[in-house]
């Protein structure tokens, strides 16, 4: 039987009316024939010419870029970054939108996901509908918050550093990233030759003057002599095991939150926005209101940010258990929280370790899962522990909404939800949901 060739639609152009924003940094539009387009570089209500970037005649939807703006939105601005736009750097989604409009768009996406996946209105989720900017991020039009304390540069075949194009392995060579924190920019990564490297990650701690670069060599390449514009420690990614090893300088950077210093090693996880760790820690503690003597879980605990804040507040008579899968993060968490004898950190995946602990009840739970969420099995296990309050920290509104629905199945409702714009210019939003058991009627 002969296969019928599938016709690619890449490069086809459609004049469309742009509809609502969707999760993922694009808006939805339909062609005259009813075909769905996911259009980047557009805003709701605009009329644009959209050029297809992915899709075939048989595709359920097409991806496209708005290449000509026929009727612009009042929320549209000239993108401040010279590397933003169709076919260019994929690091930002909303350079073409006013800062207030970006936050409104994120709020619309969050509201849609909550309604569609959890059946919750903003009122039912205890959310006022706003996405709050971080302290210091409200800037005049045309100015961009310099918030990204960790930047993963890709390196092209000629050794030039840049950033990946959207949904592509192609490198957009840049001479400066506008959203990079000053501590990253001052290293001058973009100015030097990185021949033989596949990637260079630059880290500028916001809690100290520590600076670090992590080099990923191409197979068989030798490590270059790293001479940058500021003192920096150097790490390398091993091509065999993927581990991160020290070349020279400190193997960690020092960060600050809740008046405590945290060691973060080997490129381990720490919130990227300089204000994020403190903002989220306060939102979690205000929502949980920990009491002296209580017991708490900190799941996906990283280097111990929430475990430390909990330990401070539950005191010597309380106890905190943290669970984290990353070996180096566990070592850092144990180091960071060594002053709390009633804190224990276990290594492993939450779904595997938690049942083995034998814990049957707990007062408080914090979970900060990866982008995919915690999942039904883990949520149902947590709901069975009888916590008086649970704090769910989420970087993905769809995963949050799915997990809130799982909690609802087991008798937990959302008390409050807060949303923070900790990734300006991108489609990402960070949320803190506080849950509590539904009161049984007497």
Short mmCIF file of C-alpha atoms in Angstrom, two decimals:
data_model
loop_
_atom_site.label_atom_id
_atom_site.label_comp_id
_atom_site.label_asym_id
_atom_site.label_seq_id
_atom_site.Cartn_x
_atom_site.Cartn_y
_atom_site.Cartn_z
CA UNK A 1 0.00 0.00 0.00
CA UNK A 2 1.42 3.37 -1.02
CA UNK A 3 1.70 6.09 1.63
CA UNK A 4 0.19 9.41 0.65
CA UNK A 5 2.76 12.20 1.19
CA UNK A 6 1.79 14.68 3.89
CA UNK A 7 1.90 18.30 2.84
CA UNK A 8 3.89 20.60 5.14
CA UNK A 9 2.30 23.98 5.79
CA UNK A 10 5.48 25.62 7.12
CA UNK A 11 5.79 29.05 5.54
CA UNK A 12 2.08 29.37 4.70
CA UNK A 13 0.58 32.70 5.74
CA UNK A 14 -2.90 33.45 7.05
CA UNK A 15 -4.56 36.76 7.89
CA UNK A 16 -6.32 36.13 11.19
CA UNK A 17 -8.10 37.78 14.11
CA UNK A 18 -6.19 36.87 17.28
CA UNK A 19 -8.25 35.32 20.06
CA UNK A 20 -7.50 34.64 23.73
CA UNK A 21 -4.12 33.90 25.29
CA UNK A 22 -3.27 30.24 25.87
CA UNK A 23 -0.88 28.44 28.21
CA UNK A 24 2.59 28.44 26.65
CA UNK A 25 3.27 32.03 25.53
CA UNK A 26 0.99 32.23 22.51
CA UNK A 27 -2.54 33.21 21.53
CA UNK A 28 -5.21 31.21 19.70
CA UNK A 29 -6.48 32.14 16.27
CA UNK A 30 -8.48 30.38 13.55
CA UNK A 31 -8.12 30.56 9.81
CA UNK A 32 -11.18 31.23 7.62
CA UNK A 33 -11.36 27.46 7.15
CA UNK A 34 -11.48 26.94 10.93
CA UNK A 35 -7.95 25.60 11.35
CA UNK A 36 -6.48 26.38 14.81
CA UNK A 37 -3.26 28.40 15.02
CA UNK A 38 -1.09 28.90 18.11
CA UNK A 39 0.36 32.32 17.34
CA UNK A 40 3.43 33.80 19.06
CA UNK A 41 4.36 37.50 19.00
CA UNK A 42 0.66 38.43 18.90
CA UNK A 43 -1.80 39.84 21.47
CA UNK A 44 -5.53 39.18 21.94
CA UNK A 45 -7.75 41.28 19.69
CA UNK A 46 -5.10 42.03 17.07
CA UNK A 47 -5.41 41.37 13.37
CA UNK A 48 -2.16 39.91 12.06
CA UNK A 49 -0.54 37.97 9.27
CA UNK A 50 0.56 34.69 10.84
CA UNK A 51 3.27 32.57 9.20
CA UNK A 52 3.24 28.84 10.01
CA UNK A 53 6.41 27.58 11.75
CA UNK A 54 5.26 23.99 12.48
CA UNK A 55 2.51 21.80 11.11
CA UNK A 56 1.12 19.76 8.23
CA UNK A 57 -2.20 19.33 6.49
CA UNK A 58 -3.11 16.55 8.95
CA UNK A 59 -2.02 18.41 12.13
CA UNK A 60 -4.61 19.11 14.83
CA UNK A 61 -3.22 22.63 15.12
CA UNK A 62 -0.46 24.73 13.60
CA UNK A 63 2.19 26.83 15.29
CA UNK A 64 2.80 30.26 13.80
CA UNK A 65 4.47 33.63 14.30
CA UNK A 66 2.75 36.98 13.79
CA UNK A 67 4.99 38.50 11.10
CA UNK A 68 2.86 41.55 10.23
CA UNK A 69 0.67 43.44 12.69
CA UNK A 70 -2.30 44.88 10.76
CA UNK A 71 -4.32 46.14 13.72
CA UNK A 72 -2.21 46.41 16.91
CA UNK A 73 -3.47 46.10 20.49
CA UNK A 74 -3.20 49.10 22.80
CA UNK A 75 -1.08 46.81 24.98
CA UNK A 76 1.57 46.39 22.26
CA UNK A 77 4.99 48.01 22.60
CA UNK A 78 8.13 47.87 20.51
CA UNK A 79 10.14 44.94 21.89
CA UNK A 80 13.03 46.47 23.92
CA UNK A 81 15.30 43.54 23.09
CA UNK A 82 16.90 43.59 19.62
CA UNK A 83 16.98 39.77 19.58
CA UNK A 84 13.24 39.30 20.22
CA UNK A 85 10.74 38.57 17.46
CA UNK A 86 9.65 35.91 14.97
CA UNK A 87 12.38 33.36 14.35
CA UNK A 88 14.72 34.96 16.87
CA UNK A 89 15.63 34.21 20.52
CA UNK A 90 13.11 31.98 22.29
CA UNK A 91 13.95 33.08 25.84
CA UNK A 92 11.12 35.63 26.16
CA UNK A 93 7.47 35.38 25.13
CA UNK A 94 6.02 38.83 25.87
CA UNK A 95 8.67 41.42 24.99
CA UNK A 96 6.01 43.04 22.76
CA UNK A 97 3.51 43.57 25.61
CA UNK A 98 3.37 46.25 28.29
CA UNK A 99 4.40 44.92 31.74
CA UNK A 100 0.87 45.30 33.14
CA UNK A 101 -0.56 43.49 30.12
CA UNK A 102 1.91 40.63 30.60
CA UNK A 103 0.63 40.12 34.15
CA UNK A 104 -2.99 40.26 32.97
CA UNK A 105 -2.27 37.64 30.32
CA UNK A 106 -0.67 35.36 32.91
CA UNK A 107 -3.69 35.86 35.16
CA UNK A 108 -6.04 34.90 32.31
CA UNK A 109 -4.06 31.71 31.66
CA UNK A 110 -4.10 30.79 35.36
CA UNK A 111 -7.86 31.44 35.61
CA UNK A 112 -8.53 29.33 32.50
CA UNK A 113 -6.43 26.40 33.77
CA UNK A 114 -8.07 26.49 37.21
CA UNK A 115 -11.54 26.46 35.64
CA UNK A 116 -10.82 23.82 33.01
CA UNK A 117 -8.74 21.36 35.07
CA UNK A 118 -9.93 21.95 38.66
CA UNK A 119 -13.41 23.40 38.13
CA UNK A 120 -12.51 26.44 40.25
CA UNK A 121 -13.36 30.09 39.74
CA UNK A 122 -10.88 32.65 41.12
CA UNK A 123 -13.28 33.28 44.01
CA UNK A 124 -13.49 29.57 44.83
CA UNK A 125 -9.67 29.44 44.82
CA UNK A 126 -9.42 32.41 47.19
CA UNK A 127 -7.57 34.37 44.51
CA UNK A 128 -8.14 38.04 43.74
CA UNK A 129 -7.24 37.52 40.07
CA UNK A 130 -4.02 39.54 40.13
CA UNK A 131 -0.46 38.49 39.34
CA UNK A 132 1.84 40.49 41.58
CA UNK A 133 5.15 41.90 40.33
CA UNK A 134 8.23 41.30 42.43
CA UNK A 135 9.55 44.18 44.49
CA UNK A 136 11.47 46.58 42.24
CA UNK A 137 10.15 45.13 38.97
CA UNK A 138 7.65 47.94 38.24
CA UNK A 139 9.66 49.91 35.70
CA UNK A 140 8.84 52.57 33.08
CA UNK A 141 7.85 51.39 29.58
CA UNK A 142 10.89 50.31 27.59
CA UNK A 143 12.87 49.27 30.66
CA UNK A 144 13.25 45.58 31.40
CA UNK A 145 13.82 43.99 34.85
CA UNK A 146 17.29 42.46 35.06
CA UNK A 147 16.18 39.43 37.02
CA UNK A 148 17.75 36.30 35.56
CA UNK A 149 20.55 35.28 37.95
CA UNK A 150 21.17 32.05 36.00
CA UNK A 151 21.53 32.06 32.22
CA UNK A 152 22.16 28.94 30.15
CA UNK A 153 24.00 30.04 27.02
CA UNK A 154 24.13 27.71 24.03
CA UNK A 155 27.28 27.78 21.92
CA UNK A 156 27.24 27.56 18.11
CA UNK A 157 29.73 25.66 15.94
CA UNK A 158 32.01 28.73 15.73
CA UNK A 159 32.20 29.12 19.52
CA UNK A 160 29.81 32.08 19.83
CA UNK A 161 27.54 32.20 22.88
CA UNK A 162 23.84 32.80 22.43
CA UNK A 163 20.36 31.58 23.32
CA UNK A 164 18.19 28.95 21.67
CA UNK A 165 15.55 29.96 19.18
CA UNK A 166 11.98 28.96 20.09
CA UNK A 167 11.45 25.18 19.87
CA UNK A 168 14.77 24.84 18.07
CA UNK A 169 18.37 23.75 18.59
CA UNK A 170 19.51 26.72 16.53
CA UNK A 171 21.49 29.35 18.41
CA UNK A 172 20.64 33.06 18.28
CA UNK A 173 24.02 34.70 18.91
CA UNK A 174 23.59 37.66 21.27
CA UNK A 175 25.89 40.35 22.58
CA UNK A 176 23.74 40.95 25.66
CA UNK A 177 20.65 39.43 27.34
CA UNK A 178 18.38 42.21 28.63
CA UNK A 179 16.78 40.10 31.37
CA UNK A 180 20.12 38.81 32.70
CA UNK A 181 21.00 40.04 36.19
CA UNK A 182 23.86 42.54 36.32
CA UNK A 183 26.03 39.92 38.02
CA UNK A 184 25.66 37.68 34.95
CA UNK A 185 26.13 40.48 32.41
CA UNK A 186 29.31 41.70 34.08
CA UNK A 187 31.01 38.34 33.42
CA UNK A 188 31.12 39.10 29.68
CA UNK A 189 30.20 35.57 28.55
CA UNK A 190 28.98 36.82 25.16
CA UNK A 191 32.28 38.56 24.35
CA UNK A 192 34.63 35.59 24.40
CA UNK A 193 35.26 32.52 22.27
CA UNK A 194 33.84 29.22 23.60
CA UNK A 195 35.17 26.90 20.91
CA UNK A 196 34.66 23.25 21.83
CA UNK A 197 31.86 24.01 24.29
CA UNK A 198 28.21 23.00 23.81
CA UNK A 199 26.87 25.22 26.60
CA UNK A 200 27.99 27.73 29.23
CA UNK A 201 25.80 28.40 32.25
CA UNK A 202 26.47 31.61 34.16
CA UNK A 203 25.34 31.98 37.78
CA UNK A 204 25.40 35.21 39.79
CA UNK A 205 24.26 34.61 43.36
CA UNK A 206 21.96 37.34 44.66
CA UNK A 207 22.80 36.55 48.29
CA UNK A 208 26.56 37.06 47.90
CA UNK A 209 29.16 38.14 45.34
CA UNK A 210 29.71 34.51 44.29
CA UNK A 211 29.93 33.97 40.53
CA UNK A 212 30.14 30.62 38.77
CA UNK A 213 30.26 29.24 35.25
CA UNK A 214 29.40 25.65 34.37
CA UNK A 215 30.92 24.41 31.12
CA UNK A 216 29.49 21.59 29.01
CA UNK A 217 32.19 20.51 26.51
CA UNK A 218 31.42 18.92 23.18
CA UNK A 219 32.55 15.25 23.03
CA UNK A 220 36.34 15.04 23.10
CA UNK A 221 36.87 18.80 23.48
CA UNK A 222 39.39 20.23 25.93
CA UNK A 223 38.34 22.74 28.56
CA UNK A 224 39.38 26.31 27.74
CA UNK A 225 41.26 28.58 30.10
CA UNK A 226 38.43 30.70 31.52
CA UNK A 227 39.34 34.37 31.79
CA UNK A 228 36.28 36.53 32.38
CA UNK A 229 35.73 40.14 33.43
CA UNK A 230 35.10 39.23 37.09
CA UNK A 231 36.43 36.55 39.50
CA UNK A 232 34.50 33.34 38.97
CA UNK A 233 34.59 29.69 39.99
CA UNK A 234 34.47 27.12 37.20
CA UNK A 235 32.66 23.77 37.02
CA UNK A 236 32.37 21.27 34.19
CA UNK A 237 29.71 18.76 33.18
CA UNK A 238 31.16 15.27 32.71
CA UNK A 239 30.20 13.85 29.30
CA UNK A 240 30.07 10.28 30.66
CA UNK A 241 27.92 10.56 33.79
CA UNK A 242 26.44 14.06 33.43
CA UNK A 243 27.79 14.96 36.86
CA UNK A 244 29.07 18.46 37.63
CA UNK A 245 32.68 18.62 38.81
CA UNK A 246 34.79 21.45 40.20
CA UNK A 247 37.61 22.81 38.05
CA UNK A 248 38.65 25.68 40.30
CA UNK A 249 37.11 27.94 42.92
CA UNK A 250 34.16 27.13 45.17
CA UNK A 251 31.91 24.26 44.15
CA UNK A 252 28.88 26.24 45.38
CA UNK A 253 27.38 29.71 45.55
CA UNK A 254 25.88 31.30 48.64
CA UNK A 255 22.30 32.58 48.62
CA UNK A 256 20.26 34.39 51.28
CA UNK A 257 16.64 34.06 52.43
CA UNK A 258 14.84 34.39 55.76
CA UNK A 259 18.04 35.91 57.26
CA UNK A 260 19.90 32.65 56.62
CA UNK A 261 22.67 31.76 54.17
CA UNK A 262 22.12 28.73 51.94
CA UNK A 263 24.86 26.85 50.12
CA UNK A 264 23.79 25.83 46.60
CA UNK A 265 26.26 23.47 44.90
CA UNK A 266 26.93 22.15 41.41
CA UNK A 267 24.38 24.31 39.68
CA UNK A 268 21.70 23.04 42.09
CA UNK A 269 18.21 24.54 42.16
CA UNK A 270 17.61 28.00 43.58
CA UNK A 271 14.93 30.42 42.45
CA UNK A 272 16.24 32.47 39.51
CA UNK A 273 14.67 35.85 40.35
CA UNK A 274 16.66 37.61 43.12
CA UNK A 275 13.46 38.29 45.12
CA UNK A 276 11.80 34.93 44.48
CA UNK A 277 13.11 32.83 47.38
CA UNK A 278 12.17 35.43 49.99
CA UNK A 279 8.81 36.20 48.32
CA UNK A 280 7.75 32.56 48.14
CA UNK A 281 9.08 31.70 51.60
CA UNK A 282 7.01 34.53 53.14
CA UNK A 283 3.89 33.55 51.17
CA UNK A 284 4.22 29.94 52.36
CA UNK A 285 4.83 30.85 56.01
CA UNK A 286 2.01 33.42 56.06
CA UNK A 287 -0.33 30.82 54.60
CA UNK A 288 0.66 27.97 56.91
CA UNK A 289 1.03 29.99 60.15
CA UNK A 290 3.33 27.36 61.75
CA UNK A 291 3.03 26.90 65.51
CA UNK A 292 5.60 25.83 68.06
CA UNK A 293 5.81 22.06 68.44
CA UNK A 294 4.21 21.18 65.10
CA UNK A 295 5.50 18.55 62.67
CA UNK A 296 6.04 19.39 59.00
CA UNK A 297 7.04 17.90 55.66
CA UNK A 298 9.03 19.78 53.00
CA UNK A 299 8.75 17.78 49.77
CA UNK A 300 11.01 18.34 46.75
CA UNK A 301 12.94 20.39 49.28
CA UNK A 302 16.02 21.32 47.24
CA UNK A 303 18.70 22.85 49.47
CA UNK A 304 16.23 23.36 52.33
CA UNK A 305 14.67 26.82 51.88
CA UNK A 306 11.22 25.96 53.25
CA UNK A 307 12.53 23.34 55.70
CA UNK A 308 14.72 26.00 57.30
CA UNK A 309 11.86 28.50 57.57
CA UNK A 310 9.60 25.81 59.06
CA UNK A 311 12.24 24.66 61.55
CA UNK A 312 12.68 28.22 62.76
CA UNK A 313 8.99 28.55 63.44
CA UNK A 314 8.07 25.13 64.89
CA UNK A 315 10.98 25.40 67.34
CA UNK A 316 12.87 22.78 69.34
CA UNK A 317 9.74 20.81 70.16
CA UNK A 318 8.69 20.56 66.51
CA UNK A 319 10.16 18.44 63.73
CA UNK A 320 10.67 18.78 59.97
CA UNK A 321 11.33 16.08 57.38
CA UNK A 322 12.61 17.11 53.95
CA UNK A 323 12.67 14.82 50.90
CA UNK A 324 14.76 15.58 47.81
CA UNK A 325 15.93 13.39 44.92
CA UNK A 326 19.16 15.22 44.04
CA UNK A 327 22.21 13.85 45.87
CA UNK A 328 24.15 17.13 45.91
CA UNK A 329 21.06 19.11 46.95
CA UNK A 330 20.57 16.73 49.89
CA UNK A 331 24.18 17.26 50.96
CA UNK A 332 23.66 21.02 50.76
CA UNK A 333 20.35 20.86 52.66
CA UNK A 334 21.95 18.85 55.47
CA UNK A 335 24.80 21.37 55.62
CA UNK A 336 22.45 24.36 55.51
CA UNK A 337 20.20 23.01 58.28
CA UNK A 338 22.85 21.43 60.49
CA UNK A 339 21.91 23.87 63.26
CA UNK A 340 18.45 22.31 63.57
CA UNK A 341 18.68 18.93 65.35
CA UNK A 342 14.98 18.27 64.69
CA UNK A 343 15.33 18.50 60.90
CA UNK A 344 15.95 15.36 58.84
CA UNK A 345 16.61 15.26 55.09
CA UNK A 346 16.03 12.05 53.13
CA UNK A 347 17.24 11.42 49.58
CA UNK A 348 15.04 9.88 46.91
CA UNK A 349 11.89 10.42 44.91
CA UNK A 350 8.99 11.64 47.04
CA UNK A 351 6.64 8.88 45.85
CA UNK A 352 9.19 6.22 46.87
CA UNK A 353 10.56 7.71 50.11
CA UNK A 354 7.39 9.04 51.71
CA UNK A 355 5.64 5.65 52.12
CA UNK A 356 8.85 4.18 53.61
CA UNK A 357 9.03 6.81 56.38
CA UNK A 358 6.07 5.27 58.20
CA UNK A 359 4.62 8.75 58.80
CA UNK A 360 0.85 8.51 59.23
CA UNK A 361 0.05 12.05 60.36
CA UNK A 362 1.60 15.50 60.14
CA UNK A 363 0.52 19.07 60.91
CA UNK A 364 1.90 20.97 57.91
CA UNK A 365 3.08 20.11 54.38
CA UNK A 366 5.00 22.16 51.83
CA UNK A 367 5.44 20.77 48.35
CA UNK A 368 7.30 22.48 45.52
CA UNK A 369 7.25 19.84 42.76
CA UNK A 370 8.89 20.06 39.33
CA UNK A 371 6.96 21.43 36.37
CA UNK A 372 5.01 18.19 35.84
CA UNK A 373 3.43 18.48 39.30
CA UNK A 374 3.17 15.96 42.14
CA UNK A 375 0.63 13.63 40.50
CA UNK A 376 -2.40 11.73 41.73
CA UNK A 377 -0.63 9.03 43.74
CA UNK A 378 1.46 11.47 45.78
CA UNK A 379 -1.41 13.92 46.30
CA UNK A 380 -3.72 11.18 47.59
CA UNK A 381 -1.00 9.96 49.96
CA UNK A 382 -0.49 13.50 51.30
CA UNK A 383 -4.21 14.06 51.76
CA UNK A 384 -4.29 10.97 53.98
CA UNK A 385 -1.83 12.48 56.48
CA UNK A 386 -4.42 14.85 57.95
CA UNK A 387 -2.37 18.06 57.71
CA UNK A 388 -4.24 21.12 58.96
CA UNK A 389 -2.70 23.14 56.11
CA UNK A 390 -0.78 22.37 52.93
CA UNK A 391 1.26 24.88 50.90
CA UNK A 392 1.64 24.02 47.21
CA UNK A 393 4.28 26.06 45.35
CA UNK A 394 3.79 25.76 41.59
CA UNK A 395 5.66 26.98 38.52
CA UNK A 396 3.10 25.57 36.07
CA UNK A 397 -0.61 26.52 36.27
CA UNK A 398 -1.79 23.38 34.46
CA UNK A 399 0.06 21.03 36.85
CA UNK A 400 -1.19 23.07 39.81
CA UNK A 401 -4.80 22.86 38.65
CA UNK A 402 -4.60 19.10 38.04
CA UNK A 403 -3.16 18.49 41.49
CA UNK A 404 -5.73 20.77 43.16
CA UNK A 405 -8.42 18.59 41.58
CA UNK A 406 -6.74 15.49 43.06
CA UNK A 407 -6.64 17.16 46.49
CA UNK A 408 -10.34 18.01 46.16
CA UNK A 409 -11.09 14.32 45.54
CA UNK A 410 -9.59 13.60 48.98
CA UNK A 411 -11.27 16.37 50.93
CA UNK A 412 -8.91 19.35 50.65
CA UNK A 413 -10.04 22.74 49.35
CA UNK A 414 -8.03 25.81 48.40
CA UNK A 415 -8.09 28.45 51.12
CA UNK A 416 -6.04 31.10 49.31
CA UNK A 417 -4.04 31.36 46.12
CA UNK A 418 -1.44 33.99 45.26
CA UNK A 419 0.31 34.47 41.92
CA UNK A 420 3.67 36.19 41.41
CA UNK A 421 5.33 37.46 38.24
CA UNK A 422 8.82 36.14 39.00
CA UNK A 423 9.70 35.55 35.31
CA UNK A 424 8.99 38.91 33.58
CA UNK A 425 8.89 38.87 29.76
CA UNK A 426 8.23 35.10 29.75
CA UNK A 427 4.92 33.20 30.02
CA UNK A 428 5.90 31.59 33.33
CA UNK A 429 4.13 32.43 36.59
CA UNK A 430 4.75 31.21 40.14
CA UNK A 431 1.84 30.39 42.47
CA UNK A 432 1.39 29.57 46.14
CA UNK A 433 -1.84 27.76 47.02
CA UNK A 434 -2.79 27.13 50.65
CA UNK A 435 -5.11 24.16 51.19
CA UNK A 436 -7.03 22.94 54.20
CA UNK A 437 -9.42 20.05 54.92
CA UNK A 438 -13.07 20.59 54.14
CA UNK A 439 -14.96 20.87 57.43
CA UNK A 440 -17.32 17.96 57.91
CA UNK A 441 -20.90 18.86 58.85
CA UNK A 442 -21.71 17.88 62.40
#
